[in-house]
């Protein structure tokens, strides 16, 4: 019985040693494989992470558009451009929103002092001043800075001073209907200004 017992013990010891050796090798391969998989997965997602973490003002030069430049989102992507974009957004007035237009029906003389925008600003005329006791000031709709868009339904935006003012002088109705955009010239005539198609449709409905 003893030799048999000894044989069994040796066999058990051999099995344990073999199992230990097998476990060690398997663990090593699994660990190596896991590390390799982890590195592969991290490599795949690094690009996605970088793409989503990229600052919104970091625009490729070839993809930069007029709206990007106006909003301050330059291809340089520096901090000053980011601040410029934030400021532009805060001052933005949508020229394709009818809520940013006002209409005044006034008798002549209206008591409005018009001034012409510079050619680089798109032309057209705007209200520079209102005479204190004038009809426009008393009526209360028009305000300093308003851009003149139409006279009695006729487009005058973009016209030079004489032509735009001439439309008011030529009006023969008791009251002249003036349509104004309430905002600066760059918001109306600039890259984010209203499209010709939108303005035509808007004036037809006004």
mmCIF file of C-alpha atoms in Angstrom:
data_model
loop_
_atom_site.group_PDB
_atom_site.id
_atom_site.type_symbol
_atom_site.label_atom_id
_atom_site.label_comp_id
_atom_site.label_asym_id
_atom_site.label_seq_id
_atom_site.Cartn_x
_atom_site.Cartn_y
_atom_site.Cartn_z
ATOM 1 C CA UNK A 1 0.000 0.000 0.000
ATOM 2 C CA UNK A 2 2.827 2.403 0.762
ATOM 3 C CA UNK A 3 4.436 2.251 -2.745
ATOM 4 C CA UNK A 4 1.034 2.843 -4.204
ATOM 5 C CA UNK A 5 0.447 5.759 -1.844
ATOM 6 C CA UNK A 6 3.814 7.236 -2.749
ATOM 7 C CA UNK A 7 3.043 6.927 -6.462
ATOM 8 C CA UNK A 8 -0.225 8.719 -6.008
ATOM 9 C CA UNK A 9 1.440 11.496 -4.049
ATOM 10 C CA UNK A 10 4.073 11.947 -6.742
ATOM 11 C CA UNK A 11 1.451 11.907 -9.395
ATOM 12 C CA UNK A 12 -0.502 14.570 -7.545
ATOM 13 C CA UNK A 13 2.634 16.636 -7.088
ATOM 14 C CA UNK A 14 3.398 16.325 -10.780
ATOM 15 C CA UNK A 15 -0.113 17.399 -11.677
ATOM 16 C CA UNK A 16 0.121 20.375 -9.348
ATOM 17 C CA UNK A 17 3.486 21.394 -10.807
ATOM 18 C CA UNK A 18 2.192 20.959 -14.335
ATOM 19 C CA UNK A 19 -0.928 22.915 -13.536
ATOM 20 C CA UNK A 20 1.164 25.685 -12.001
ATOM 21 C CA UNK A 21 3.404 25.846 -15.020
ATOM 22 C CA UNK A 22 0.441 25.881 -17.353
ATOM 23 C CA UNK A 23 -1.284 28.587 -15.352
ATOM 24 C CA UNK A 24 1.815 30.760 -15.373
ATOM 25 C CA UNK A 25 2.244 30.560 -19.148
ATOM 26 C CA UNK A 26 -1.435 31.198 -19.817
ATOM 27 C CA UNK A 27 -1.486 34.185 -17.468
ATOM 28 C CA UNK A 28 1.535 35.679 -19.177
ATOM 29 C CA UNK A 29 0.018 35.328 -22.646
ATOM 30 C CA UNK A 30 -3.338 36.667 -21.507
ATOM 31 C CA UNK A 31 -1.719 39.665 -19.824
ATOM 32 C CA UNK A 32 0.349 40.409 -22.896
ATOM 33 C CA UNK A 33 -2.679 40.053 -25.132
ATOM 34 C CA UNK A 34 -4.764 42.271 -22.846
ATOM 35 C CA UNK A 35 -2.082 44.974 -22.832
ATOM 36 C CA UNK A 36 -1.852 44.781 -26.604
ATOM 37 C CA UNK A 37 -5.623 45.052 -26.970
ATOM 38 C CA UNK A 38 -5.716 47.970 -24.540
ATOM 39 C CA UNK A 39 -3.036 49.811 -26.500
ATOM 40 C CA UNK A 40 -4.894 49.139 -29.753
ATOM 41 C CA UNK A 41 -8.185 50.368 -28.359
ATOM 42 C CA UNK A 42 -6.601 53.503 -26.890
ATOM 43 C CA UNK A 43 -4.953 54.180 -30.214
ATOM 44 C CA UNK A 44 -8.261 53.982 -32.038
ATOM 45 C CA UNK A 45 -10.027 56.347 -29.646
ATOM 46 C CA UNK A 46 -7.206 58.871 -29.253
ATOM 47 C CA UNK A 47 -8.088 60.429 -32.626
ATOM 48 C CA UNK A 48 -11.769 60.682 -31.732
ATOM 49 C CA UNK A 49 -10.920 62.226 -28.383
ATOM 50 C CA UNK A 50 -8.616 64.783 -29.977
ATOM 51 C CA UNK A 51 -11.222 65.667 -32.590
ATOM 52 C CA UNK A 52 -13.896 66.401 -29.998
ATOM 53 C CA UNK A 53 -11.495 68.269 -27.740
ATOM 54 C CA UNK A 54 -10.315 70.566 -30.550
ATOM 55 C CA UNK A 55 -11.325 74.207 -29.942
ATOM 56 C CA UNK A 56 -14.231 75.367 -32.145
ATOM 57 C CA UNK A 57 -12.184 78.262 -33.485
ATOM 58 C CA UNK A 58 -9.431 75.989 -34.814
ATOM 59 C CA UNK A 59 -10.535 75.943 -38.446
ATOM 60 C CA UNK A 60 -8.496 74.710 -41.385
ATOM 61 C CA UNK A 61 -7.545 77.638 -43.598
ATOM 62 C CA UNK A 62 -9.042 76.071 -46.719
ATOM 63 C CA UNK A 63 -12.395 75.604 -44.950
ATOM 64 C CA UNK A 64 -12.626 79.123 -43.506
ATOM 65 C CA UNK A 65 -15.755 80.938 -44.694
ATOM 66 C CA UNK A 66 -16.901 84.592 -44.526
ATOM 67 C CA UNK A 67 -19.132 83.813 -41.538
ATOM 68 C CA UNK A 68 -16.133 82.248 -39.768
ATOM 69 C CA UNK A 69 -14.104 85.405 -40.278
ATOM 70 C CA UNK A 70 -16.985 87.665 -39.249
ATOM 71 C CA UNK A 71 -17.582 85.657 -36.075
ATOM 72 C CA UNK A 72 -13.866 85.679 -35.313
ATOM 73 C CA UNK A 73 -13.338 81.949 -35.930
ATOM 74 C CA UNK A 74 -10.037 82.280 -37.740
ATOM 75 C CA UNK A 75 -7.820 79.501 -39.030
ATOM 76 C CA UNK A 76 -5.198 80.676 -36.526
ATOM 77 C CA UNK A 77 -7.419 79.549 -33.672
ATOM 78 C CA UNK A 78 -5.784 81.808 -31.092
ATOM 79 C CA UNK A 79 -7.362 83.131 -27.908
ATOM 80 C CA UNK A 80 -7.992 86.602 -29.298
ATOM 81 C CA UNK A 81 -10.089 85.162 -32.124
ATOM 82 C CA UNK A 82 -12.140 83.187 -29.630
ATOM 83 C CA UNK A 83 -12.841 86.355 -27.661
ATOM 84 C CA UNK A 84 -13.697 88.195 -30.872
ATOM 85 C CA UNK A 85 -16.173 85.489 -31.833
ATOM 86 C CA UNK A 86 -17.874 85.675 -28.442
ATOM 87 C CA UNK A 87 -18.202 89.441 -28.717
ATOM 88 C CA UNK A 88 -19.587 89.210 -32.259
ATOM 89 C CA UNK A 89 -22.189 86.691 -31.169
ATOM 90 C CA UNK A 90 -23.273 88.948 -28.307
ATOM 91 C CA UNK A 91 -23.788 91.876 -30.730
ATOM 92 C CA UNK A 92 -25.429 89.849 -33.484
ATOM 93 C CA UNK A 93 -28.756 91.106 -34.859
ATOM 94 C CA UNK A 94 -30.483 88.786 -37.303
ATOM 95 C CA UNK A 95 -31.312 90.678 -40.495
ATOM 96 C CA UNK A 96 -33.561 87.795 -41.555
ATOM 97 C CA UNK A 97 -35.861 88.163 -38.555
ATOM 98 C CA UNK A 98 -38.867 90.399 -39.167
ATOM 99 C CA UNK A 99 -38.834 91.340 -35.469
ATOM 100 C CA UNK A 100 -35.766 93.484 -36.189
ATOM 101 C CA UNK A 101 -37.658 95.751 -38.599
ATOM 102 C CA UNK A 102 -39.935 98.686 -37.849
ATOM 103 C CA UNK A 103 -42.326 100.679 -40.033
ATOM 104 C CA UNK A 104 -43.151 104.347 -39.614
ATOM 105 C CA UNK A 105 -45.791 106.232 -41.604
ATOM 106 C CA UNK A 106 -44.879 109.899 -41.498
ATOM 107 C CA UNK A 107 -45.965 113.178 -43.008
ATOM 108 C CA UNK A 108 -43.415 115.542 -44.485
ATOM 109 C CA UNK A 109 -41.345 117.282 -43.298
ATOM 110 C CA UNK A 110 -40.436 114.317 -41.130
ATOM 111 C CA UNK A 111 -37.687 115.861 -39.054
ATOM 112 C CA UNK A 112 -35.200 113.109 -39.880
ATOM 113 C CA UNK A 113 -31.526 113.735 -40.626
ATOM 114 C CA UNK A 114 -30.186 110.949 -42.847
ATOM 115 C CA UNK A 115 -26.553 110.049 -43.437
ATOM 116 C CA UNK A 116 -24.994 107.744 -46.015
ATOM 117 C CA UNK A 117 -23.121 104.588 -45.018
ATOM 118 C CA UNK A 118 -19.617 104.270 -46.422
ATOM 119 C CA UNK A 119 -19.209 102.235 -49.598
ATOM 120 C CA UNK A 120 -17.316 99.584 -47.644
ATOM 121 C CA UNK A 121 -20.331 99.316 -45.333
ATOM 122 C CA UNK A 122 -22.641 98.491 -48.211
ATOM 123 C CA UNK A 123 -24.059 101.912 -49.087
ATOM 124 C CA UNK A 124 -27.613 102.938 -48.247
ATOM 125 C CA UNK A 125 -28.640 105.556 -45.685
ATOM 126 C CA UNK A 126 -29.428 105.538 -41.993
ATOM 127 C CA UNK A 127 -30.913 107.906 -39.427
ATOM 128 C CA UNK A 128 -28.164 110.091 -37.997
ATOM 129 C CA UNK A 129 -30.450 112.322 -35.931
ATOM 130 C CA UNK A 130 -34.078 113.167 -35.177
ATOM 131 C CA UNK A 131 -35.149 116.746 -34.718
ATOM 132 C CA UNK A 132 -36.493 117.119 -31.214
ATOM 133 C CA UNK A 133 -39.844 118.615 -32.214
ATOM 134 C CA UNK A 134 -40.064 116.844 -35.563
ATOM 135 C CA UNK A 135 -42.873 114.558 -36.677
ATOM 136 C CA UNK A 136 -40.709 111.424 -36.515
ATOM 137 C CA UNK A 137 -39.561 112.141 -32.956
ATOM 138 C CA UNK A 138 -43.141 112.724 -31.815
ATOM 139 C CA UNK A 139 -44.443 109.630 -33.621
ATOM 140 C CA UNK A 140 -41.791 107.599 -31.788
ATOM 141 C CA UNK A 141 -41.133 104.647 -34.122
ATOM 142 C CA UNK A 142 -37.944 105.633 -35.924
ATOM 143 C CA UNK A 143 -34.702 105.770 -33.958
ATOM 144 C CA UNK A 144 -31.155 106.992 -34.499
ATOM 145 C CA UNK A 145 -29.082 104.295 -36.202
ATOM 146 C CA UNK A 146 -31.986 102.685 -38.104
ATOM 147 C CA UNK A 147 -31.107 101.601 -41.646
ATOM 148 C CA UNK A 148 -33.598 102.694 -44.319
ATOM 149 C CA UNK A 149 -34.733 99.625 -46.263
ATOM 150 C CA UNK A 150 -37.783 100.701 -48.279
ATOM 151 C CA UNK A 151 -39.986 103.683 -49.071
ATOM 152 C CA UNK A 152 -43.648 102.938 -49.762
ATOM 153 C CA UNK A 153 -42.700 99.338 -50.445
ATOM 154 C CA UNK A 154 -39.917 100.230 -52.886
ATOM 155 C CA UNK A 155 -36.395 98.979 -52.150
ATOM 156 C CA UNK A 156 -33.899 101.723 -51.379
ATOM 157 C CA UNK A 157 -31.315 99.749 -49.396
ATOM 158 C CA UNK A 158 -27.854 99.931 -50.929
ATOM 159 C CA UNK A 159 -28.694 103.082 -52.917
ATOM 160 C CA UNK A 160 -26.542 106.179 -52.722
ATOM 161 C CA UNK A 161 -27.708 109.145 -50.666
ATOM 162 C CA UNK A 162 -29.409 111.119 -53.437
ATOM 163 C CA UNK A 163 -31.369 108.190 -54.846
ATOM 164 C CA UNK A 164 -32.544 106.902 -51.475
ATOM 165 C CA UNK A 165 -33.575 110.333 -50.231
ATOM 166 C CA UNK A 166 -35.098 111.084 -53.627
ATOM 167 C CA UNK A 167 -37.595 108.247 -53.090
ATOM 168 C CA UNK A 168 -38.895 110.040 -49.994
ATOM 169 C CA UNK A 169 -39.047 113.415 -51.717
ATOM 170 C CA UNK A 170 -40.894 111.911 -54.683
ATOM 171 C CA UNK A 171 -43.564 110.342 -52.474
ATOM 172 C CA UNK A 172 -46.962 111.905 -53.171
ATOM 173 C CA UNK A 173 -48.970 110.128 -50.497
ATOM 174 C CA UNK A 174 -50.184 112.027 -47.419
ATOM 175 C CA UNK A 175 -47.987 109.820 -45.266
ATOM 176 C CA UNK A 176 -44.845 108.123 -46.469
ATOM 177 C CA UNK A 177 -44.253 104.564 -45.318
ATOM 178 C CA UNK A 178 -40.653 103.982 -44.254
ATOM 179 C CA UNK A 179 -39.289 100.535 -43.437
ATOM 180 C CA UNK A 180 -36.189 100.416 -41.256
ATOM 181 C CA UNK A 181 -33.827 97.711 -40.089
ATOM 182 C CA UNK A 182 -33.008 98.255 -36.436
ATOM 183 C CA UNK A 183 -29.304 97.572 -36.366
ATOM 184 C CA UNK A 184 -25.933 98.734 -37.709
ATOM 185 C CA UNK A 185 -24.962 98.579 -41.355
ATOM 186 C CA UNK A 186 -22.606 95.603 -40.980
ATOM 187 C CA UNK A 187 -25.467 93.488 -39.624
ATOM 188 C CA UNK A 188 -27.650 94.327 -42.628
ATOM 189 C CA UNK A 189 -25.111 94.576 -45.467
ATOM 190 C CA UNK A 190 -22.408 92.282 -44.070
ATOM 191 C CA UNK A 191 -21.862 88.525 -44.543
ATOM 192 C CA UNK A 192 -24.666 87.653 -42.132
ATOM 193 C CA UNK A 193 -27.130 90.129 -43.620
ATOM 194 C CA UNK A 194 -30.472 89.246 -45.184
ATOM 195 C CA UNK A 195 -30.439 87.586 -48.581
ATOM 196 C CA UNK A 196 -31.986 89.328 -51.570
ATOM 197 C CA UNK A 197 -34.571 86.570 -51.832
ATOM 198 C CA UNK A 198 -35.625 86.960 -48.201
ATOM 199 C CA UNK A 199 -35.876 90.745 -48.462
ATOM 200 C CA UNK A 200 -37.968 90.551 -51.625
ATOM 201 C CA UNK A 201 -40.419 88.178 -49.981
ATOM 202 C CA UNK A 202 -40.471 90.215 -46.774
ATOM 203 C CA UNK A 203 -41.211 93.475 -48.582
ATOM 204 C CA UNK A 204 -44.022 91.803 -50.549
ATOM 205 C CA UNK A 205 -45.656 90.782 -47.302
ATOM 206 C CA UNK A 206 -45.084 94.103 -45.506
#
